[in-house]
Short mmCIF file of C-alpha atoms in Angstrom, two decimals:
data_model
loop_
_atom_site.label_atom_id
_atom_site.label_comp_id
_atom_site.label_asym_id
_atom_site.label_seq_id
_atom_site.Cartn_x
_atom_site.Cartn_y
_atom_site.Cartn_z
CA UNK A 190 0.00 0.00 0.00
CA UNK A 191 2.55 2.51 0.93
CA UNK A 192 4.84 1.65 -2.44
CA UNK A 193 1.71 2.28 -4.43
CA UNK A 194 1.55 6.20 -2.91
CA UNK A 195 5.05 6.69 -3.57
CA UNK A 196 4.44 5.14 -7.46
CA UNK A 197 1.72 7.62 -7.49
CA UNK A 198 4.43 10.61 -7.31
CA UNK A 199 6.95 9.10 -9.39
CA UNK A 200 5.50 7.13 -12.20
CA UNK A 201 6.56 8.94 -15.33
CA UNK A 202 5.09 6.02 -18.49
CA UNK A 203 3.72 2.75 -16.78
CA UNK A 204 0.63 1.39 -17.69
CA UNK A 205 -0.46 -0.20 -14.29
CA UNK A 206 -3.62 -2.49 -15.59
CA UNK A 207 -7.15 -1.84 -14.27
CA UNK A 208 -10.40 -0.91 -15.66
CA UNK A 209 -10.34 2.46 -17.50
CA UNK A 210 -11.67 4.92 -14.78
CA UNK A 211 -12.10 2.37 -12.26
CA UNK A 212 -10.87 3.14 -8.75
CA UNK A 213 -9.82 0.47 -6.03
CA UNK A 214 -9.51 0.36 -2.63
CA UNK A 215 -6.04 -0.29 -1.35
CA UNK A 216 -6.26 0.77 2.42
CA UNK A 217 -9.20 1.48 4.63
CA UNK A 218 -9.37 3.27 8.34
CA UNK A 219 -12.22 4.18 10.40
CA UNK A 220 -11.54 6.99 12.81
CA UNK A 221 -11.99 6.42 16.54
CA UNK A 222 -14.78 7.62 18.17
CA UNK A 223 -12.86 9.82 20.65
CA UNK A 224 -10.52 11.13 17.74
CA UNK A 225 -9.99 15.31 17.85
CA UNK A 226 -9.86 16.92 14.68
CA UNK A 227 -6.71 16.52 13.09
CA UNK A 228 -5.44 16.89 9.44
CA UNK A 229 -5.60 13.90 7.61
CA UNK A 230 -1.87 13.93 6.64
CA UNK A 231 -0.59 13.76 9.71
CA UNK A 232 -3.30 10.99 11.03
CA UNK A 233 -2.44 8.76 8.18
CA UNK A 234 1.66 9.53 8.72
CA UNK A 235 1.21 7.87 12.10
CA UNK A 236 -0.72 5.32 10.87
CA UNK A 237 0.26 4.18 7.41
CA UNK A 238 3.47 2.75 8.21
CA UNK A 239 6.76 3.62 5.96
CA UNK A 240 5.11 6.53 4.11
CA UNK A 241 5.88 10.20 5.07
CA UNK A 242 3.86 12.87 5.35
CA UNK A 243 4.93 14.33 2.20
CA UNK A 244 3.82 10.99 -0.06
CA UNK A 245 0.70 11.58 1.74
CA UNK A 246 -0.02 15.05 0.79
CA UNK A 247 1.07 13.80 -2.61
CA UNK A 248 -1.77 11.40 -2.97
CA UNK A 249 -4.10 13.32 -1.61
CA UNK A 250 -3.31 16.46 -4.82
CA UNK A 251 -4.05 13.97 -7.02
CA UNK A 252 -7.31 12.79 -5.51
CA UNK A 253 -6.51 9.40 -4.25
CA UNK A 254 -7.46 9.99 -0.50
CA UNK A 255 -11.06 9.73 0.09
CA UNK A 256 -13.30 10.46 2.79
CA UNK A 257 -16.58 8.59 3.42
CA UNK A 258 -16.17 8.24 -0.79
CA UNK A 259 -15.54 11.61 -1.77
CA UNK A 260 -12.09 12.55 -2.42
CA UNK A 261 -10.65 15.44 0.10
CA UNK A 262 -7.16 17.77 0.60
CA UNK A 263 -4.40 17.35 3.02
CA UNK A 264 -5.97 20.27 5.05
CA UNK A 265 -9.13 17.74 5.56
CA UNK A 266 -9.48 17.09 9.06
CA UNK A 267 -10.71 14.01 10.13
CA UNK A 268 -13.42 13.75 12.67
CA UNK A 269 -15.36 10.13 14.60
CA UNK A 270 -16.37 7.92 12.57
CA UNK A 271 -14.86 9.09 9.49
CA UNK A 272 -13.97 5.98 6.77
CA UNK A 273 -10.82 6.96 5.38
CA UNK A 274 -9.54 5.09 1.82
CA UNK A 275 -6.66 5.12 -0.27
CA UNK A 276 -8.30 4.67 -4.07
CA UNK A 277 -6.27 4.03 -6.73
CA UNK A 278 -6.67 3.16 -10.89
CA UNK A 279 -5.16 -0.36 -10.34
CA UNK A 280 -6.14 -3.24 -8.79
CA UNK A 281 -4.27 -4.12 -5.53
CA UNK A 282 -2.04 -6.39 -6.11
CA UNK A 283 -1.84 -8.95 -3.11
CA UNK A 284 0.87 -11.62 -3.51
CA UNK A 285 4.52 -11.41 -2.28
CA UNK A 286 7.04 -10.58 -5.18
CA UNK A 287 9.53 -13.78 -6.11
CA UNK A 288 12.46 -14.08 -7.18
CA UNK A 289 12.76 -15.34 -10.85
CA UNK A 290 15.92 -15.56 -13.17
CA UNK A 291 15.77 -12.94 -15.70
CA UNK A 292 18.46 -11.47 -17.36
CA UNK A 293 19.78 -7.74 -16.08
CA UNK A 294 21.84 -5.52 -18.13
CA UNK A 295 23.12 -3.76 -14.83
CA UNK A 296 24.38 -0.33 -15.84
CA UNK A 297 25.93 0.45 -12.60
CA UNK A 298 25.82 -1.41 -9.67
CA UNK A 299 27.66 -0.88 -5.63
CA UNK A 300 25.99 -0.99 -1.86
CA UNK A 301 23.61 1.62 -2.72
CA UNK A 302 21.88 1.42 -5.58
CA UNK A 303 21.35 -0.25 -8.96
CA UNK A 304 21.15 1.31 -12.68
CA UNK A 305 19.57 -0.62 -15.29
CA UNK A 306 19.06 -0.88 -19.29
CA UNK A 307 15.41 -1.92 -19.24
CA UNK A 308 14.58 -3.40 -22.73
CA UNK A 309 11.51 -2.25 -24.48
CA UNK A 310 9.01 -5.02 -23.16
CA UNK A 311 9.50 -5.56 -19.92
CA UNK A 312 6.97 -4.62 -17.29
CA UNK A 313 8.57 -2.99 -14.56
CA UNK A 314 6.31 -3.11 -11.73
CA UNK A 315 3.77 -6.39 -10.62
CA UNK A 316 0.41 -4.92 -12.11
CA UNK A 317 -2.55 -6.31 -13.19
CA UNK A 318 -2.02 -9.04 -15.77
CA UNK A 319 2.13 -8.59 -15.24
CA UNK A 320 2.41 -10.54 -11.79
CA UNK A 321 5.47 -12.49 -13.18
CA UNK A 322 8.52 -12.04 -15.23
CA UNK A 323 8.55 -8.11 -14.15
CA UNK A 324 12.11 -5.51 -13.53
CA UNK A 325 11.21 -5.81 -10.09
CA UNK A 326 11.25 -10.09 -10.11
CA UNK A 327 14.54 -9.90 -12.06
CA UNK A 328 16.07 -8.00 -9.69
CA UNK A 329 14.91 -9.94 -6.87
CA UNK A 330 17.12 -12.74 -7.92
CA UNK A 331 19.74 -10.61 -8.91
CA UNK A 332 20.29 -9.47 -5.14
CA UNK A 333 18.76 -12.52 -3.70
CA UNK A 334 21.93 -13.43 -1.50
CA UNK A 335 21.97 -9.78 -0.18
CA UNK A 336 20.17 -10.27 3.19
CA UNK A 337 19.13 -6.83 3.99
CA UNK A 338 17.48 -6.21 0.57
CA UNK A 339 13.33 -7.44 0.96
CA UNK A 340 11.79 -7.05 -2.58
CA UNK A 341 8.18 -6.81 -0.93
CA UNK A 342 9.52 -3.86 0.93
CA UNK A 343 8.72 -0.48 0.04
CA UNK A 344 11.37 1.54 1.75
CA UNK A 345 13.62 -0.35 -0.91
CA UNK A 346 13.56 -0.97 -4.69
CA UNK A 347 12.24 0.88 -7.86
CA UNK A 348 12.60 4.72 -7.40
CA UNK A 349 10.41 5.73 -10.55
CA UNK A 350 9.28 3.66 -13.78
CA UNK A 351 9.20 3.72 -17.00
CA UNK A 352 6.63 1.84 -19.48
CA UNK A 353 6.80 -1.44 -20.60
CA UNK A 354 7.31 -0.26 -24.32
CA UNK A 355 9.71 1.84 -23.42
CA UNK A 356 13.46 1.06 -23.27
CA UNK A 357 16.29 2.85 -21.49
CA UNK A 358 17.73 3.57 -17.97
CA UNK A 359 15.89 3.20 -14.17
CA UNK A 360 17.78 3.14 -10.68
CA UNK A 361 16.72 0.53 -8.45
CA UNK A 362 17.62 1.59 -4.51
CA UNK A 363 18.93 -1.00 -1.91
CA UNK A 364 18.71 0.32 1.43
CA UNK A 365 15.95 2.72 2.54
CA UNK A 366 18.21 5.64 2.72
CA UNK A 367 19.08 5.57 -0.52
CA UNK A 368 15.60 4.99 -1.35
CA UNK A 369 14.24 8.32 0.49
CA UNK A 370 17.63 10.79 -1.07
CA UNK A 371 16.91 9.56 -4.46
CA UNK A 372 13.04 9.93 -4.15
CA UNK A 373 13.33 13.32 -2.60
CA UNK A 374 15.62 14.28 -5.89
CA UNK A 375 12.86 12.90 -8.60
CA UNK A 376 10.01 14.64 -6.07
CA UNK A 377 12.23 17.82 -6.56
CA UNK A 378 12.97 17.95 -9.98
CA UNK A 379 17.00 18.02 -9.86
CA UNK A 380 17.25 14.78 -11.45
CA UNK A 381 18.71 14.92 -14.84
CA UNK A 382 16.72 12.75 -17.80
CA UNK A 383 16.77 12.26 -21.50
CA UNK A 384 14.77 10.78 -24.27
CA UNK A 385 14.86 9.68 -27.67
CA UNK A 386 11.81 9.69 -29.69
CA UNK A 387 11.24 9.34 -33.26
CA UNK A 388 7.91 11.30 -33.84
CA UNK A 389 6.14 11.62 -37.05
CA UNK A 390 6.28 15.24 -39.07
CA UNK A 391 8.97 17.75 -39.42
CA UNK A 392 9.82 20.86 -37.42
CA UNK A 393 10.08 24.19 -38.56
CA UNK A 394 11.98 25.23 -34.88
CA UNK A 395 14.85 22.89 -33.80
CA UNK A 396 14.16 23.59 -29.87
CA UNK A 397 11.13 24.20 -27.96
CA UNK A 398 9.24 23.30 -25.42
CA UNK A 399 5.58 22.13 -24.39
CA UNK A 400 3.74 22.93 -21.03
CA UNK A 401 0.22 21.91 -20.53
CA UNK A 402 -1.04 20.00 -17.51
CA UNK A 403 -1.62 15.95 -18.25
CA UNK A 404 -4.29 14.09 -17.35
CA UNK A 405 -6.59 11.37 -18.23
CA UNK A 406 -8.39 11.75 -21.65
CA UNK A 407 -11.91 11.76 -21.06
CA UNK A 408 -12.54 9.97 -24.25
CA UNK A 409 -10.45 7.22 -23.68
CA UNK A 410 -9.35 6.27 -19.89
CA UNK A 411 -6.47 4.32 -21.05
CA UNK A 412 -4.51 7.95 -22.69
CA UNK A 413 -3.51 10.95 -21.12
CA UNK A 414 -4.84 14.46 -22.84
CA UNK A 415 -3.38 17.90 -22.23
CA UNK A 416 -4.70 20.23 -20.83
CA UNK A 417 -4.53 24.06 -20.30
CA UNK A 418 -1.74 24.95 -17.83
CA UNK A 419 -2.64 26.95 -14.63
CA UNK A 420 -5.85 25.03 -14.75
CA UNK A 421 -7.40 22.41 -12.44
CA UNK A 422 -7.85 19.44 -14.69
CA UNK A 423 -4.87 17.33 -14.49
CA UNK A 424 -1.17 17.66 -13.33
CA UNK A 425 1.44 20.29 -14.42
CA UNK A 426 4.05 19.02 -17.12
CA UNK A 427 6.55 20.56 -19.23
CA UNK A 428 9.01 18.86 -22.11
CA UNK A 429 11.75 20.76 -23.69
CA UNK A 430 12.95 19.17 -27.07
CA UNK A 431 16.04 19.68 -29.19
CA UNK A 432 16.13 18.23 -32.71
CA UNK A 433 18.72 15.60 -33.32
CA UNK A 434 17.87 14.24 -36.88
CA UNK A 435 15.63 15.16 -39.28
CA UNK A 436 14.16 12.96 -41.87
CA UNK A 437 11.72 14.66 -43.98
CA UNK A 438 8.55 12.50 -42.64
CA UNK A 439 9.63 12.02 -39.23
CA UNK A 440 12.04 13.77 -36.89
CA UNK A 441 14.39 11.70 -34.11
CA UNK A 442 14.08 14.37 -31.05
CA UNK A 443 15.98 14.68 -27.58
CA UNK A 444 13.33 14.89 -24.80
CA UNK A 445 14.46 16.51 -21.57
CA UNK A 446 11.79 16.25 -18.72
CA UNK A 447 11.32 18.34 -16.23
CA UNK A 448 8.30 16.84 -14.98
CA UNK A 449 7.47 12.89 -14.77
CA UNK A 450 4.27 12.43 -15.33
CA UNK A 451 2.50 9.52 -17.01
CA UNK A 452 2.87 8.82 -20.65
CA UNK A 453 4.22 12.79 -20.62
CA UNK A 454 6.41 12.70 -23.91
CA UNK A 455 3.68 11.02 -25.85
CA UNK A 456 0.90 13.00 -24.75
CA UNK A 457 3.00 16.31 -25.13
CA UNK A 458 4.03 14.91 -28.64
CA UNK A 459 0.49 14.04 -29.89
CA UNK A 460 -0.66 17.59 -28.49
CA UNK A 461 2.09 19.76 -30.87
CA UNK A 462 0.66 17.54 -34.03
CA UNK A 463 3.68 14.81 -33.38
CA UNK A 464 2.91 11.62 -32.27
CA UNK A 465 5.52 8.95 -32.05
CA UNK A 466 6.27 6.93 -34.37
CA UNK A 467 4.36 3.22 -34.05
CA UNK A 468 2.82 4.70 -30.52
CA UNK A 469 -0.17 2.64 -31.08
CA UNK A 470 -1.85 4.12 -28.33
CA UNK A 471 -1.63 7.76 -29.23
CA UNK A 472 -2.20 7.65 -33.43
CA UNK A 473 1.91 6.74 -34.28
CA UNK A 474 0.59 3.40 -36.16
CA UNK A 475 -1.30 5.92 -38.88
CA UNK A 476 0.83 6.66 -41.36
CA UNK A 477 0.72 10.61 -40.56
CA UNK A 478 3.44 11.97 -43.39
CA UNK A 479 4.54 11.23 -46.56
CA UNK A 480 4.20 10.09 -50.49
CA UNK A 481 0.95 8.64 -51.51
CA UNK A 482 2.73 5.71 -53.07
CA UNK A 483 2.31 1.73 -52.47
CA UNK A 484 6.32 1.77 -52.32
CA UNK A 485 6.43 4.21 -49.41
CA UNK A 486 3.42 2.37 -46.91
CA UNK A 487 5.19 -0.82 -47.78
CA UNK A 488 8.60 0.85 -46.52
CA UNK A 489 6.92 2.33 -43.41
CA UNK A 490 4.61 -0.79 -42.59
CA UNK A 491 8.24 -2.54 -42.42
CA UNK A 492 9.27 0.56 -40.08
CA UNK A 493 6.62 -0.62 -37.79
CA UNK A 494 7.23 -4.62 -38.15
CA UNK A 495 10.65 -3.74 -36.70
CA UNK A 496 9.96 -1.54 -34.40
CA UNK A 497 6.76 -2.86 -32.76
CA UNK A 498 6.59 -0.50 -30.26
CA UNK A 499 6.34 3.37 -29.65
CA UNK A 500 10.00 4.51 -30.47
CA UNK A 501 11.28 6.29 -27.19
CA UNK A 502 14.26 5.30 -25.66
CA UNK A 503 15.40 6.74 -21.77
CA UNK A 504 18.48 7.49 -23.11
CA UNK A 505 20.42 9.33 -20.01
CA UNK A 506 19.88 9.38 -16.24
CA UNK A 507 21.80 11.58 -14.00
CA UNK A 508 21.29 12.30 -9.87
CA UNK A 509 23.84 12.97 -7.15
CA UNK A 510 24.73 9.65 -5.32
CA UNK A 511 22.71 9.23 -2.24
CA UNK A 512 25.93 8.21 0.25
CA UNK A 513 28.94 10.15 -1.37
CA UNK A 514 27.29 13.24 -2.67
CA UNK A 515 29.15 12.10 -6.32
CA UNK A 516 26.82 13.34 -9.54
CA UNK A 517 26.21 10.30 -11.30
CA UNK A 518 25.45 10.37 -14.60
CA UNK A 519 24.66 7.47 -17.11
CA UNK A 520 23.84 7.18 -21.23
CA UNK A 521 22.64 3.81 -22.56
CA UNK A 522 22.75 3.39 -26.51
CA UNK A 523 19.60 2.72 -28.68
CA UNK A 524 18.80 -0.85 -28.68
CA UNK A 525 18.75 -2.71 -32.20
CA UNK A 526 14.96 -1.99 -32.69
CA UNK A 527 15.78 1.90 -32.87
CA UNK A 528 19.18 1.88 -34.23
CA UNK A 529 17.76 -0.39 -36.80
CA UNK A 530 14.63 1.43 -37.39
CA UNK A 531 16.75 5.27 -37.62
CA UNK A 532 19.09 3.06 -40.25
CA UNK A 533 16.05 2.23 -42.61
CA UNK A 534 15.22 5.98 -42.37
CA UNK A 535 18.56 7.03 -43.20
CA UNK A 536 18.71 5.07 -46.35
CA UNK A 537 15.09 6.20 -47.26
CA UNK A 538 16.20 9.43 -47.37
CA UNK A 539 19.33 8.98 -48.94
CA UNK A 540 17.75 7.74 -52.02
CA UNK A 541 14.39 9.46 -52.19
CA UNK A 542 16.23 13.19 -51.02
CA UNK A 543 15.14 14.86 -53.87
CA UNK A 544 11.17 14.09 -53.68
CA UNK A 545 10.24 14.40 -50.30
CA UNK A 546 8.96 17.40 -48.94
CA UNK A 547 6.93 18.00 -45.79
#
């Protein structure tokens, strides 16, 4: 329960199963009879146990603590007889989390803390559907002889998440110091992080940036929309982009967030009129640009066939070491997929230079 209102702040992409606008119970108090008015933050800090009163307040901005089924501020002060809930979109998930053998590619790796390559895939996180084979099973076994690590507790493990479509670099913490220093950095925004995409359309600007407040589309429950910044309806979020290739029909971008919130570079990218590439989810599987020619869908049909996925990468990950007060910073390459995918583009427009226009 108390992971699940720390993945609440930190989740940047994962999809975390459910029913589209359902909402699940995954704690439940009823306040004494003799109980004085108190806020609920600090009632649940004492009484939620590993979760501060920060990840509390948290939860409760984004609507997940309820009071006798209506959802209420940190400022709400319980009185007797109150029936305090946690709700979140995902079903609670109740088994312990096992150890299996999957393969790591460990980044980094000493007493602290973990980075990994997560391949494009790979659920991070036991959800709904995804109870086995996750990032967080794999590296069960991979510190299974280190006594002090529990991988069913939440003051260790996964510090944020990625989606499981999306490749690229997480930090996994080992002891619950780490855990809180690294959290407090991604909470306060002095993390450093960096994505590739491959989006479809050209730009006539090669930086910019897009701010506009994400939050569930009310169209579709399983994609985020944008919304107007400064305004109630979902959560702040800003993406600054830099253009690193351009090929005529599509562009590969850098991606520097300075939020996390979920599914933020594709919902950003889909708002500006740039979906990514084979992002299924938010339009990327259209063909969106180009010639009108049976050659041309064949080529990018193939695109997608190799690249079955939406084409973002985590490419860099840096943060100041939690024990030594070091910056740490880390780059992991494309995987095949992309590099493959950016190839095929690069000898598209090589030999069709002279026709293409956006």
């Amino acid at each position: 329960m108390t992971e699940e209102i720390y993945d609440i702040e930190l989740a940047e992409d994962e999809d975390d199963g459910g029913q589209p606008g359902q909402l699940y119970e995954h704690f439940r108090i009823e306040v004494d009879r003799g109980q004085v008015p108190t806020r609920i933050d600090r009632f649940l800090t004492d009484r939620m146990q590993h979760s501060s009163r920060n990840r509390i307040q948290k939860a409760a901005e984004t609507g997940c603590i309820h009071v006798n089924g209506r959802p209420v501020k940190s400022n709400y002060k319980v009185r007797p007889g109150d029936a305090v809930t946690l709700m979140l979109d995902r079903p609670r998930y109740e088994s312990t989390i096992e150890a299996e053998d999957i393969p790591l590619d460990v980044v980094y790796e000493d007493g602290e803390l973990m980075v990994i390559n997560k391949p494009a895939g790979m659920v991070v996180h036991p959800g709904c559907g995804n109870f086995h084979g996750t990032l967080v099973n794999a590296v069960a076994w991979h510190l299974r002889h280190l006594g002090s690590y529990d991988p069913n507790d939440p003051q260790v493990g996964l510090v944020h998440r990625i989606d499981k479509d999306t490749s690229g670099l997480l930090v996994v913490a080992k002891t619950p110091e780490a855990k809180t220093e690294l959290g407090a950095q991604f909470f306060n925004k002095t993390t450093h992080r960096s994505y590739h995409a491959l989006v479809w359309g050209n730009f006539t600007e090669d930086t910019g940036s897009i701010e506009g407040n994400i939050g569930r589309d009310p169209k579709d429950r399983l994609r985020m929309a944008v919304f107007p910044p400064g305004t109630d309806t979902g959560k702040p979020a800003v993406t600054h982009y830099r253009i690193i290739e351009r090929f005529g029909y599509v562009t590969l971008v850098e991606c520097l967030l300075e939020t996390g919130r979920t599914h933020q570079i594709r919902a950003h990218m889909r708002h500006i009129g740039h979906p990514l590439f084979a992002d299924e989810r938010y339009g990327g599987t259209e063909i969106l640009r180009g010639e009108r020619t049976g050659s041309y869908r064949l080529f990018v049909q193939n695109g997608f066939k190799l690249c079955p996925r939406q084409a973002l990468h985590a490419r860099t990950l840096g943060f100041v070491h939690p024990a030594t007060g070091r910056q740490m910073d880390f780059t992991a390459e494309l995987p095949p997929d992309l590099d493959a995918l950016l190839g095929k583009w690069r000898s598209y427009i090589h030999s069709n230079s002279k026709s293409i226009k956006e």
